[in-house]
Amino acid sequence: MFEKNLHIISCSINNERTLLAVSFCQYTEEERATQLLQSVSKYLTLLIEIHPINNVRVLKAVDSCVRVQFLYPVEGRNTSRESRLLLVSEDKYIEQFDIHVVAEEEHKVVIQKSGQLPRAKVVDDLVWAQWDMMEQRLFYIVPKESKSTLRCVQFYPEENFSSILESHLDIAVNDTQLKLVNFGYDSCQDQDVASKSLNLQVFTSKAGGLCMCCSLVSDIPHEIIYSIYFLHKGYNKTFTVSLERAESHKLKEVAFMNLDYYVAAYLPGQFLHLLNIQHPDMLCYSLFLTGEDARIDMLQNCSIRSPWVSAVLDCNAGSLYHVSISDSALLQLLQKSKRDCERLAALHCALLYFEHTEDLEMQIIRWISENLSTCHSFDPIQEFIIASLYCRMCLETQNLDKLLPYTSLHDWIGAVPGVICATDIISLPVLEFQNSKGFWEKLNSNLESVKYAEPRLHYHSKVLRREWRNLSEEREERRTTAYLRNIFENAKKVLSHLDTWDSEARLVPLFEEEDYQQQLLMGLMVAQLKDHLMRHLQYVGKKKIDQIVLDYVANLLNLVHRIMKEVWRRYQLHSCIFCFDERGSAAEFAVFHIMSRILEAANGMCMPLPPGFHTLHLGLGVRCLPLHTLLHYIDNGILQLTETCVRKLLKDLDDTEQNEKLKFSIVMRLPEALGQKVRQYWNHPINANLIARKYVKLLLEKLGNRQVCIHMKNKTM
């Protein structure tokens, strides 16, 4: 220590810990006035050699405040003979110093004494700047005509830097004083600047998201306004929040936190708004919390900043915290929420933010089974399946997240209580780079997808549904065509990709049986999803796309089976439920209801179900429903007659009057092809009479057709 009682403005140490840069205030205004030191510069910036001590060089002696920041272009570089230092001046410019050092005996390092240090101007005339220490990026804003311009400089390991991004902004930035973010914290200056400029910060995400967050001034008391510019999507959202318990003396500016997949807008004691960066188009995927739900105990009534992803700095106490979303708290919120918007946002966050674990899936499935009738604006089964598939598959291949659906909703017209949102289209950023990797490559991919109408890139089942219906109606005529043979070959590949079900999984008696309709749907989904991906992922290769598609459909079937397994375990059903001589229990009826909702969800998304699902569903229906309700379900397509279940029903039930009525009603509703297979298992006069009547009817129809043909021939003669 060579000075005492210094007011340090900024300091930074180089990567090798051999050099220290420090900027400090030599005299206050009062000291100048009393000691007549007007000729002495107020601020001094020094470069100090640590080994040996006290070799000092003056970099700046000025009356304007200076911040210092060493660059760390390569992590763990210990043998470099050159360090680079950024100097950020209150006079609105940033320059870079190149510092060459020489190693002496006993590991001492000294600066080369060759005159002035080489330096280069990085940016001039800026009004706001933010340093990204993890990725070595400098974001800054310069006023340009009527609009401001956001730019970014990327610093590279090869000792150079380049401007890489430019985005025009429609916000007015106060240019009376420079505002700096992540260049250290000076309480006196920062509080003074904060009162005169925008609270603005830029966040990036691993998936190529680029957001600019800023709080705006409202003319209405107790109203908070802030905007999130989703630059990678081409629009911004401005939120107006009316505070429930407004206490003006406690109100502070909104703090923004970077959680990678989410950006959080936080006003202590008032609200916590988690905004989805990847899918910000619908508000139902952003979670708005108030009251105790929005409380962050360690960050109450303090000034905070987010210097990098998942980190928060308490500026008053100087404490750095790691911040993340709690999965247990999120599940509690999911269970107690009364609004659909909160339920959907919490469910979406739980499925896409956290790594999939069996315990998390089990708790979500349990919540779904208990809340099937409470969610009105979305289907929780559909959301669980689609979001889970999206999360599992999109990690495999780049850009797959832009092609697979991430939600079961096409739009959402609801509102978040207490929040007004306005959306505006903004111009996309311009990237100036060649062959950049990592974040910049992903950002460029996001921008390209926006240019080419992103919503149309996501796979949709509309065409699949139409083709499935057409083939189902024409199955007898086209069954032997090469096209259909290829479809069923696809289905066989999917079934071969299914996980081997262990003894516990076989707790659910799903039969691996022939199911023409479901295999047709499986094969069609494979074919159409493959065509969709081939149009946009040609560079991946056909073999890889084939694997992705088969995994996608197989995972879909496994997810349905996972739901069934958890429901089966919860209601403690045994596997031998196909005994039709007794009525079903309350637990079986509950499972039947859940299976009906799974079927409804599958029909809504036109997705296939595991082999044997309809057999199990029909078996539970026979045990649980009164006859008139059972027949109503069959007539309306909720229950589908399968060969396995009908054959067992005809063979196992004795011919009491009630059972005869049940069997006759079922047999009368059988499709002709299925009826010819299973009627032989019911040796009863009613069945024999029915077979005879159908046979006579068939003969009459053939005779009638023959007479028509003879009549037509006579007429032509």
XYZ file of C-alpha atoms in Angstrom:
717
model
C 0.000 0.000 0.000
C 1.441 3.345 -1.044
C -1.553 5.603 -0.403
C -4.180 5.738 2.334
C -7.848 6.804 2.364
C -8.226 6.703 -1.421
C -11.626 6.921 -3.045
C -11.186 4.050 -5.533
C -13.275 4.450 -8.682
C -12.273 1.306 -10.546
C -9.607 -1.385 -10.518
C -8.785 -4.512 -12.528
C -6.051 -7.163 -12.512
C -4.711 -8.930 -15.580
C -5.108 -12.635 -16.272
C -1.579 -13.503 -15.080
C -2.017 -11.443 -11.867
C 1.135 -9.448 -12.595
C -0.431 -6.051 -13.350
C -2.968 -3.911 -11.538
C -4.857 -1.013 -13.136
C -6.527 1.410 -10.754
C -8.483 4.647 -11.133
C -9.125 6.853 -8.111
C -10.163 10.317 -7.056
C -7.276 12.385 -5.709
C -9.275 15.261 -4.244
C -12.910 16.087 -3.639
C -14.376 19.411 -4.731
C -14.239 20.643 -1.133
C -10.550 19.783 -0.862
C -9.844 21.630 -4.091
C -11.623 24.714 -2.836
C -9.914 24.762 0.544
C -6.400 23.782 -0.589
C -6.335 25.694 -3.883
C -5.386 22.611 -5.889
C -7.100 23.582 -9.113
C -4.008 22.769 -11.154
C -3.981 19.137 -9.982
C -6.110 16.632 -11.883
C -9.035 15.332 -9.934
C -8.791 11.711 -11.184
C -5.701 9.576 -11.677
C -5.388 6.229 -13.499
C -2.312 4.115 -12.744
C -0.821 0.898 -14.068
C 1.074 -0.894 -11.292
C 3.485 -3.814 -11.529
C 2.736 -6.307 -8.775
C 6.128 -8.084 -8.924
C 8.266 -6.062 -8.238
C 6.109 -3.713 -6.183
C 5.817 0.070 -6.693
C 6.798 0.296 -10.358
C 3.984 2.581 -11.425
C 2.976 4.182 -14.709
C 0.430 6.949 -15.077
C -2.129 6.195 -17.786
C -4.480 9.134 -17.246
C -4.467 12.291 -15.139
C -7.733 14.046 -15.966
C -10.754 15.751 -14.455
C -13.158 13.129 -15.749
C -13.849 9.763 -14.158
C -12.217 6.690 -15.763
C -13.071 2.980 -15.465
C -10.497 0.264 -16.165
C -11.007 -3.331 -17.363
C -8.405 -5.912 -18.365
C -9.369 -8.341 -21.151
C -9.387 -12.091 -20.635
C -9.582 -13.452 -24.185
C -8.278 -16.912 -23.321
C -9.149 -18.579 -20.040
C -6.140 -19.902 -18.125
C -3.488 -18.230 -20.297
C -0.462 -17.995 -17.997
C 2.497 -17.448 -20.321
C 1.389 -14.359 -22.214
C 3.827 -11.443 -22.502
C 1.050 -9.049 -23.477
C -2.002 -7.737 -21.661
C -4.766 -5.571 -23.000
C -6.571 -2.952 -20.946
C -9.785 -1.023 -21.671
C -10.103 2.547 -20.402
C -13.632 3.904 -20.303
C -13.788 7.658 -19.917
C -16.623 9.762 -18.603
C -15.902 11.904 -21.659
C -17.728 9.224 -23.712
C -14.918 7.302 -25.337
C -13.273 3.904 -24.825
C -9.722 3.014 -25.786
C -7.563 -0.084 -25.561
C -3.985 -0.148 -24.257
C -1.574 -2.911 -25.313
C 0.890 -3.600 -22.503
C 4.040 -5.638 -23.234
C 5.966 -7.049 -20.282
C 9.435 -8.543 -19.838
C 10.231 -11.400 -17.441
C 13.192 -10.910 -15.125
C 14.857 -13.038 -12.501
C 12.845 -14.691 -9.719
C 9.653 -14.580 -11.799
C 9.513 -10.808 -11.774
C 7.622 -9.119 -14.612
C 8.110 -5.494 -15.608
C 6.549 -3.286 -18.290
C 8.711 -2.533 -21.299
C 9.940 1.037 -20.986
C 9.631 2.014 -24.599
C 7.853 5.329 -24.425
C 4.077 5.540 -24.497
C 2.009 2.361 -24.438
C 0.363 1.484 -27.801
C -3.342 2.253 -27.750
C -6.315 2.217 -30.091
C -9.684 3.945 -29.999
C -12.464 1.355 -29.636
C -15.513 3.657 -29.701
C -16.285 7.347 -29.519
C -19.332 9.483 -28.640
C -21.187 6.771 -26.743
C -23.902 7.435 -24.140
C -24.247 3.960 -22.611
C -21.951 0.926 -22.389
C -22.114 -2.549 -20.904
C -19.275 -5.003 -20.434
C -19.871 -8.752 -20.844
C -16.964 -10.197 -18.903
C -17.810 -13.853 -19.568
C -17.875 -13.526 -23.351
C -15.534 -10.520 -23.725
C -18.091 -8.323 -25.472
C -18.713 -4.605 -25.276
C -22.256 -3.400 -25.945
C -22.717 0.332 -26.348
C -25.220 2.893 -27.611
C -24.454 5.926 -29.745
C -26.968 8.656 -30.641
C -27.643 8.717 -34.379
C -30.025 11.308 -35.843
C -33.503 10.709 -34.409
C -32.754 7.167 -33.228
C -30.119 5.578 -31.064
C -28.010 2.684 -32.269
C -26.971 -0.334 -30.240
C -23.648 -1.837 -31.288
C -21.392 -4.589 -30.059
C -17.631 -5.067 -30.213
C -16.284 -8.591 -29.832
C -12.761 -9.044 -28.482
C -10.891 -12.091 -29.782
C -7.995 -14.192 -28.467
C -5.923 -13.145 -31.488
C -5.326 -9.729 -29.894
C -7.878 -7.941 -32.058
C -11.474 -6.739 -31.915
C -14.231 -5.961 -34.395
C -17.692 -4.417 -34.514
C -20.085 -7.301 -34.962
C -23.647 -6.040 -34.421
C -25.738 -2.956 -35.130
C -29.369 -2.430 -34.161
C -31.446 0.739 -34.479
C -33.526 1.554 -31.420
C -36.636 3.691 -31.087
C -35.829 4.846 -27.568
C -34.540 8.208 -26.408
C -31.316 7.806 -24.452
C -30.324 10.725 -22.249
C -26.865 11.732 -23.483
C -26.039 14.261 -20.780
C -23.977 11.739 -18.831
C -22.421 8.374 -19.659
C -24.129 5.327 -18.056
C -21.956 2.229 -17.515
C -23.037 -1.324 -16.681
C -20.730 -4.047 -15.294
C -17.677 -1.766 -15.108
C -17.498 -1.932 -11.335
C -19.670 -0.075 -8.865
C -19.123 3.401 -7.471
C -22.037 4.238 -5.189
C -21.813 8.035 -5.369
C -21.463 8.269 -9.119
C -23.864 5.434 -9.946
C -26.663 6.908 -7.850
C -26.132 10.283 -9.489
C -26.149 8.793 -13.000
C -29.130 6.536 -12.299
C -31.311 9.539 -11.584
C -30.482 11.059 -14.975
C -30.471 8.127 -17.398
C -32.285 5.000 -18.450
C -32.058 1.790 -16.493
C -30.985 -0.359 -19.441
C -29.227 -3.717 -19.801
C -28.522 -6.264 -22.560
C -28.733 -10.021 -21.964
C -27.711 -12.956 -24.130
C -28.623 -16.652 -23.872
C -26.872 -19.848 -24.914
C -29.529 -20.541 -27.530
C -28.805 -17.305 -29.421
C -31.261 -15.005 -27.652
C -30.487 -11.268 -27.511
C -32.649 -9.075 -25.258
C -32.441 -5.454 -24.249
C -34.306 -4.547 -21.064
C -35.097 -1.008 -19.979
C -37.416 0.636 -17.482
C -39.361 3.693 -18.596
C -40.715 6.707 -16.738
C -44.461 6.740 -16.111
C -46.552 9.876 -15.603
C -49.030 7.947 -13.456
C -48.079 7.459 -9.797
C -47.681 3.861 -8.606
C -47.399 2.553 -12.166
C -44.295 0.772 -13.448
C -43.416 0.559 -17.147
C -40.614 -1.512 -18.644
C -39.801 -2.813 -22.119
C -38.088 -5.992 -23.265
C -36.649 -5.814 -26.775
C -36.439 -9.356 -28.118
C -33.916 -8.410 -30.773
C -33.563 -12.008 -31.991
C -37.319 -12.124 -32.668
C -37.889 -8.709 -34.242
C -40.320 -7.206 -31.717
C -40.481 -5.635 -28.302
C -43.043 -5.909 -25.524
C -43.837 -3.016 -23.211
C -45.397 -3.956 -19.874
C -47.413 -1.630 -17.656
C -47.883 -2.876 -14.100
C -50.259 -1.292 -11.593
C -48.847 -1.788 -8.121
C -51.207 -3.325 -5.573
C -49.708 -1.783 -2.430
C -47.865 1.287 -3.590
C -45.535 2.882 -1.061
C -43.744 5.663 -2.866
C -40.924 5.962 -0.330
C -39.998 2.302 -0.921
C -40.309 2.235 -4.688
C -37.076 1.596 -6.566
C -36.296 1.050 -10.206
C -36.929 -2.342 -11.779
C -33.953 -4.712 -11.603
C -33.334 -7.107 -14.500
C -31.747 -10.546 -14.070
C -30.437 -12.949 -16.712
C -31.510 -16.578 -16.119
C -30.512 -17.730 -19.629
C -33.867 -19.240 -20.684
C -35.682 -16.418 -18.874
C -35.195 -12.732 -18.143
C -36.533 -11.603 -14.781
C -37.938 -8.120 -14.104
C -37.923 -7.650 -10.341
C -39.275 -4.896 -8.123
C -38.650 -5.873 -4.475
C -41.810 -6.148 -2.445
C -44.022 -5.788 -5.526
C -43.567 -8.306 -8.362
C -41.286 -10.788 -10.105
C -41.852 -11.226 -13.835
C -40.139 -14.191 -15.531
C -40.118 -13.584 -19.290
C -39.488 -16.493 -21.624
C -36.682 -15.571 -24.048
C -37.065 -18.532 -26.422
C -40.846 -18.283 -26.809
C -41.887 -14.742 -25.916
C -44.725 -14.487 -28.455
C -47.477 -15.555 -26.009
C -47.705 -14.147 -22.489
C -48.915 -17.489 -21.144
C -45.309 -18.716 -21.181
C -44.124 -15.865 -18.952
C -44.738 -16.103 -15.223
C -45.909 -12.992 -13.345
C -45.711 -13.354 -9.561
C -46.855 -10.998 -6.813
C -47.041 -11.054 -3.033
C -45.130 -13.780 -1.209
C -44.604 -15.708 -4.439
C -42.450 -12.816 -5.701
C -40.339 -12.531 -2.590
C -36.578 -13.125 -2.849
C -35.474 -13.042 0.785
C -31.840 -12.058 0.302
C -32.633 -9.419 -2.308
C -35.208 -7.294 -0.496
C -34.821 -3.493 -0.478
C -31.404 -3.456 -2.134
C -29.892 -2.264 -5.389
C -29.024 -5.287 -7.525
C -27.455 -6.041 -10.896
C -26.953 -9.156 -13.008
C -23.310 -9.129 -14.170
C -23.610 -12.472 -15.974
C -26.001 -15.398 -16.389
C -27.593 -16.615 -13.133
C -25.556 -14.183 -11.011
C -26.833 -11.222 -8.982
C -24.740 -8.562 -7.261
C -26.080 -6.779 -4.218
C -24.453 -3.405 -4.853
C -24.978 -2.100 -1.319
C -23.547 -5.077 0.539
C -21.050 -6.136 -2.126
C -22.392 -9.723 -2.073
C -22.599 -11.905 -5.149
C -25.359 -14.543 -5.346
C -26.139 -17.400 -7.696
C -29.780 -17.184 -8.785
C -31.875 -19.941 -10.317
C -35.490 -21.043 -10.482
C -36.385 -23.569 -7.785
C -38.059 -26.691 -9.157
C -39.756 -27.448 -5.815
C -41.120 -23.898 -5.531
C -42.295 -24.081 -9.138
C -44.184 -27.335 -8.497
C -45.788 -25.798 -5.390
C -46.859 -22.825 -7.479
C -48.256 -25.184 -10.121
C -50.307 -27.022 -7.514
C -51.761 -23.973 -5.777
C -52.337 -21.670 -8.772
C -55.947 -20.821 -9.573
C -55.372 -19.113 -12.927
C -54.734 -20.859 -16.243
C -52.058 -18.336 -17.218
C -50.035 -19.170 -14.088
C -50.564 -22.906 -14.476
C -49.468 -22.894 -18.106
C -46.414 -20.716 -17.457
C -45.325 -22.877 -14.505
C -45.913 -26.102 -16.450
C -44.001 -24.808 -19.464
C -41.122 -23.674 -17.248
C -40.975 -27.018 -15.431
C -40.904 -28.970 -18.692
C -38.428 -26.851 -20.677
C -36.196 -25.171 -18.086
C -35.229 -28.158 -15.951
C -33.509 -31.373 -16.924
C -35.978 -34.222 -17.169
C -35.944 -36.536 -14.160
C -38.336 -39.349 -13.342
C -39.302 -37.702 -10.059
C -40.144 -34.374 -11.740
C -42.151 -36.122 -14.464
C -44.010 -38.181 -11.862
C -45.046 -35.059 -9.926
C -46.168 -33.274 -13.092
C -48.182 -36.301 -14.253
C -49.783 -36.527 -10.814
C -50.749 -32.849 -11.000
C -52.137 -33.353 -14.521
C -54.295 -36.297 -13.466
C -55.757 -34.208 -10.631
C -56.410 -31.079 -12.711
C -57.797 -32.353 -16.011
C -61.073 -30.508 -15.477
C -59.680 -27.312 -13.929
C -57.657 -26.075 -16.920
C -59.988 -24.385 -19.406
C -57.729 -22.600 -21.897
C -55.281 -25.446 -22.554
C -55.032 -29.227 -22.378
C -52.357 -30.189 -19.793
C -51.837 -33.629 -21.382
C -51.151 -32.094 -24.786
C -48.797 -29.511 -23.282
C -46.928 -32.165 -21.305
C -46.378 -34.405 -24.332
C -45.450 -31.702 -26.865
C -43.184 -29.706 -24.517
C -41.472 -32.853 -23.223
C -40.771 -34.048 -26.769
C -39.435 -30.615 -27.699
C -37.072 -30.572 -24.725
C -35.786 -34.109 -25.344
C -35.269 -33.820 -29.083
C -33.971 -30.296 -29.631
C -30.690 -30.911 -27.821
C -29.671 -33.369 -30.541
C -29.427 -31.152 -33.619
C -28.933 -27.435 -34.204
C -31.999 -25.563 -35.518
C -34.301 -28.467 -34.654
C -35.963 -26.180 -32.097
C -37.297 -24.022 -34.945
C -38.939 -26.985 -36.714
C -40.572 -29.021 -33.958
C -43.663 -27.730 -32.107
C -42.987 -26.535 -28.561
C -46.607 -26.067 -27.498
C -50.060 -27.448 -28.181
C -51.528 -23.930 -28.450
C -51.779 -21.993 -31.705
C -52.712 -18.747 -29.969
C -53.714 -17.470 -26.551
C -56.134 -14.615 -26.039
C -56.067 -14.502 -22.252
C -54.643 -11.765 -20.056
C -52.371 -11.618 -17.032
C -54.185 -9.812 -14.178
C -52.540 -6.503 -13.294
C -50.364 -6.395 -16.417
C -50.984 -4.572 -19.700
C -48.792 -5.607 -22.612
C -48.210 -3.801 -25.920
C -46.224 -5.422 -28.730
C -44.374 -3.479 -31.432
C -42.452 -4.690 -34.459
C -38.816 -3.538 -34.539
C -36.099 -3.846 -37.145
C -33.844 -6.871 -36.892
C -30.206 -6.331 -35.917
C -27.564 -6.406 -38.635
C -24.656 -8.780 -38.056
C -21.312 -7.956 -39.610
C -19.166 -11.061 -39.361
C -17.849 -14.053 -41.264
C -17.662 -17.623 -39.959
C -18.349 -16.651 -36.340
C -19.157 -19.573 -34.070
C -20.967 -20.022 -30.785
C -23.464 -17.355 -29.777
C -23.177 -15.258 -32.929
C -23.849 -18.235 -35.181
C -26.956 -19.137 -33.171
C -28.151 -15.522 -33.154
C -27.751 -15.375 -36.926
C -29.779 -18.585 -37.238
C -32.556 -17.070 -35.119
C -32.614 -13.928 -37.257
C -32.760 -15.971 -40.459
C -35.736 -17.954 -39.161
C -37.581 -14.699 -38.393
C -36.929 -13.440 -41.918
C -38.461 -16.584 -43.382
C -41.704 -16.522 -41.389
C -40.866 -18.493 -38.265
C -44.415 -19.683 -37.364
C -44.646 -21.649 -40.617
C -41.447 -23.503 -39.829
C -42.943 -25.456 -36.943
C -44.415 -28.848 -37.828
C -48.218 -28.921 -37.885
C -50.568 -31.906 -37.975
C -53.205 -30.394 -40.290
C -52.007 -32.215 -43.417
C -51.411 -35.392 -41.413
C -55.019 -35.437 -40.187
C -56.413 -35.016 -43.692
C -54.217 -37.760 -45.170
C -55.013 -40.150 -42.306
C -58.740 -39.737 -42.853
C -58.419 -40.280 -46.586
C -56.377 -43.456 -46.182
C -58.672 -44.774 -43.450
C -61.678 -44.476 -45.745
C -59.879 -46.064 -48.704
C -57.955 -48.738 -46.831
C -59.456 -51.735 -48.626
C -58.770 -50.292 -52.074
C -55.226 -49.018 -51.381
C -53.949 -51.456 -48.799
C -51.634 -53.268 -51.179
C -50.164 -50.196 -52.851
C -46.456 -49.428 -52.548
C -47.321 -46.179 -50.801
C -49.188 -47.943 -47.996
C -46.550 -50.646 -47.723
C -43.991 -47.909 -47.070
C -46.267 -46.318 -44.446
C -46.611 -49.559 -42.520
C -42.895 -50.200 -42.812
C -42.384 -46.857 -41.059
C -44.725 -47.982 -38.276
C -42.774 -51.210 -37.799
C -39.552 -49.227 -37.414
C -41.181 -47.014 -34.764
C -42.397 -50.040 -32.800
C -38.936 -51.573 -32.958
C -37.525 -48.335 -31.466
C -39.808 -48.441 -28.443
C -38.039 -48.979 -25.148
C -38.191 -52.522 -23.831
C -40.846 -52.439 -21.159
C -39.615 -53.979 -17.939
C -41.688 -55.932 -15.446
C -42.770 -52.737 -13.678
C -43.799 -51.111 -16.943
C -45.886 -54.171 -17.786
C -47.959 -53.230 -14.786
C -50.097 -51.488 -17.406
C -51.564 -54.280 -19.564
C -50.951 -52.735 -22.962
C -51.065 -55.417 -25.624
C -48.664 -55.351 -28.523
C -51.375 -56.144 -31.016
C -52.208 -55.279 -34.577
C -53.913 -51.891 -34.697
C -54.389 -50.816 -38.297
C -55.522 -47.282 -37.535
C -52.730 -46.480 -35.073
C -50.003 -48.056 -37.208
C -51.284 -46.104 -40.195
C -51.083 -42.888 -38.164
C -47.589 -43.751 -36.887
C -46.290 -44.393 -40.388
C -47.876 -41.233 -41.772
C -46.417 -39.099 -38.977
C -42.957 -40.516 -39.713
C -43.312 -39.793 -43.441
C -44.618 -36.251 -43.069
C -42.252 -35.229 -40.271
C -39.354 -36.573 -42.315
C -40.421 -34.499 -45.347
C -40.756 -31.416 -43.129
C -37.261 -31.782 -41.670
C -35.685 -32.608 -45.041
C -36.908 -29.280 -46.440
C -35.005 -27.310 -43.799
C -32.194 -29.584 -42.565
C -30.724 -30.937 -45.789
C -27.207 -30.457 -44.417
C -27.886 -32.928 -41.587
C -28.247 -35.884 -43.918
C -31.038 -38.372 -44.601
C -29.750 -41.022 -42.186
C -29.646 -38.596 -39.257
C -33.112 -37.214 -40.053
C -34.524 -40.748 -40.232
C -33.144 -41.383 -36.753
C -34.543 -38.096 -35.387
C -38.020 -38.812 -36.720
C -38.134 -42.403 -35.450
C -36.928 -41.247 -32.033
C -39.546 -38.491 -31.972
C -42.524 -40.780 -32.655
C -41.174 -43.546 -30.387
C -40.658 -41.025 -27.559
C -44.202 -39.797 -28.090
C -45.574 -43.324 -27.561
C -43.309 -43.834 -24.564
C -44.561 -40.600 -22.973
C -48.162 -41.803 -23.230
C -47.100 -45.099 -21.696
C -45.268 -43.164 -18.933
C -48.491 -41.309 -18.097
C -50.368 -44.615 -18.005
C -47.752 -46.244 -15.765
C -47.848 -43.402 -13.215
C -51.652 -43.350 -13.202
C -51.767 -47.144 -12.840
C -49.351 -47.019 -9.906
C -51.182 -44.153 -8.232
C -54.557 -45.940 -8.274
C -52.951 -49.313 -7.417
C -54.597 -51.222 -10.240
C -53.483 -54.776 -10.913
C -52.721 -55.975 -14.418
C -55.556 -58.521 -14.748
C -58.527 -56.232 -15.207
C -59.980 -58.063 -18.213
C -62.474 -60.002 -16.151
C -65.920 -58.944 -17.320
C -68.021 -60.845 -14.795
C -67.746 -58.078 -12.163
C -68.116 -54.329 -12.079
C -65.161 -51.956 -11.998
C -63.986 -50.134 -8.875
C -63.887 -46.383 -8.271
C -60.154 -46.449 -9.017
C -60.788 -48.136 -12.376
C -63.420 -45.553 -13.230
C -60.925 -42.748 -12.435
C -58.340 -44.375 -14.710
C -60.971 -44.805 -17.428
C -61.719 -41.074 -17.215
C -58.004 -40.201 -17.509
C -57.651 -42.537 -20.510
C -60.605 -40.799 -22.140
C -58.836 -37.455 -21.714
C -55.609 -38.931 -23.146
C -57.609 -40.090 -26.166
C -59.181 -36.631 -26.497
C -55.722 -35.020 -26.341
C -54.361 -37.449 -28.947
C -57.273 -36.793 -31.305
C -56.818 -33.053 -30.893
C -53.163 -33.249 -31.958
C -53.628 -36.177 -34.380
C -50.965 -38.239 -32.640
C -50.756 -42.045 -32.420
C -51.297 -44.062 -29.261
C -49.378 -47.139 -28.030
C -50.525 -50.547 -29.306
C -53.265 -51.904 -27.078
C -54.464 -48.544 -25.761
C -57.945 -48.915 -27.288
C -58.231 -52.490 -26.036
C -57.446 -51.425 -22.487
C -59.763 -48.415 -22.737
C -62.649 -50.544 -23.995
C -62.050 -53.168 -21.304
C -62.266 -50.534 -18.567
C -65.374 -49.099 -20.238
C -67.148 -52.463 -20.195
C -66.373 -52.866 -16.478
C -67.182 -49.302 -15.396
C -70.022 -47.981 -17.565
C -73.714 -48.868 -17.660
C -74.745 -50.430 -20.973
C -76.488 -47.383 -22.475
C -73.489 -45.160 -21.646
C -71.065 -47.753 -23.013
C -72.961 -47.929 -26.318
C -73.162 -44.144 -26.472
C -69.357 -43.957 -26.101
C -68.912 -46.562 -28.832
C -71.326 -44.833 -31.220
C -69.531 -41.511 -30.736
C -66.062 -42.963 -31.321
C -64.789 -42.465 -27.770
C -64.467 -46.230 -27.357
C -63.195 -48.241 -30.306
C -64.037 -51.911 -30.756
C -60.865 -53.999 -30.986
C -60.531 -57.645 -31.913
C -58.670 -58.572 -28.720
C -61.232 -57.105 -26.339
C -64.368 -58.187 -28.244
C -63.088 -61.749 -28.671
C -62.375 -62.022 -24.930
C -65.739 -60.508 -24.062
C -67.626 -63.000 -26.272
C -65.652 -65.980 -24.950
C -65.525 -65.196 -21.222
C -69.010 -63.851 -20.482
C -71.755 -66.430 -19.927
C -75.096 -66.024 -21.663
C -77.263 -64.493 -18.992
C -80.001 -62.162 -20.176
C -77.939 -59.075 -19.325
C -74.805 -60.448 -20.952
C -76.754 -61.487 -24.082
C -77.949 -57.907 -24.412
C -74.385 -56.624 -24.037
C -72.953 -59.109 -26.552
C -75.700 -58.514 -29.090
C -75.260 -54.751 -28.844
C -71.501 -55.104 -29.379
C -71.818 -57.571 -32.263
C -74.357 -55.349 -34.031
C -71.820 -52.498 -34.002
C -68.845 -54.432 -35.320
C -67.393 -53.390 -38.690
C -67.929 -56.132 -41.284
C -64.296 -57.222 -41.504
C -63.923 -57.425 -37.715
C -67.317 -59.100 -37.301
C -66.330 -61.977 -39.599
C -63.291 -62.651 -37.362
C -64.916 -62.636 -33.931
C -68.552 -63.736 -34.332
C -67.461 -67.360 -34.362
C -66.496 -67.045 -30.686
C -70.131 -66.567 -29.632
C -71.990 -69.841 -30.021
C -75.532 -68.569 -29.515
C -78.792 -68.596 -31.536
C -78.896 -64.804 -31.544
C -75.469 -64.692 -33.178
C -76.409 -67.470 -35.641
C -79.586 -65.557 -36.550
C -77.566 -62.390 -37.025
C -75.046 -64.168 -39.271
C -77.883 -65.678 -41.349
C -79.587 -62.305 -41.755
C -76.351 -60.681 -42.894
C -75.749 -63.554 -45.327
C -79.234 -63.238 -46.849
C -78.820 -59.482 -47.078
C -75.541 -59.957 -48.916
C -77.174 -62.382 -51.391
C -80.019 -59.957 -52.049
C -77.575 -57.131 -52.640
C -75.647 -59.246 -55.141
C -78.874 -60.316 -56.842
C -80.069 -56.733 -57.023
C -76.795 -55.630 -58.592
C -77.043 -58.454 -61.122
C -80.599 -57.461 -62.138
C -79.481 -53.860 -62.589
C -76.668 -55.006 -64.862
C -79.094 -57.178 -66.942
C -81.522 -54.266 -67.217
C -78.751 -51.967 -68.418
C -77.686 -54.490 -71.058
C -81.243 -54.871 -72.401
C -81.595 -51.130 -72.575
C -78.409 -50.722 -74.632
C -79.509 -53.470 -77.064
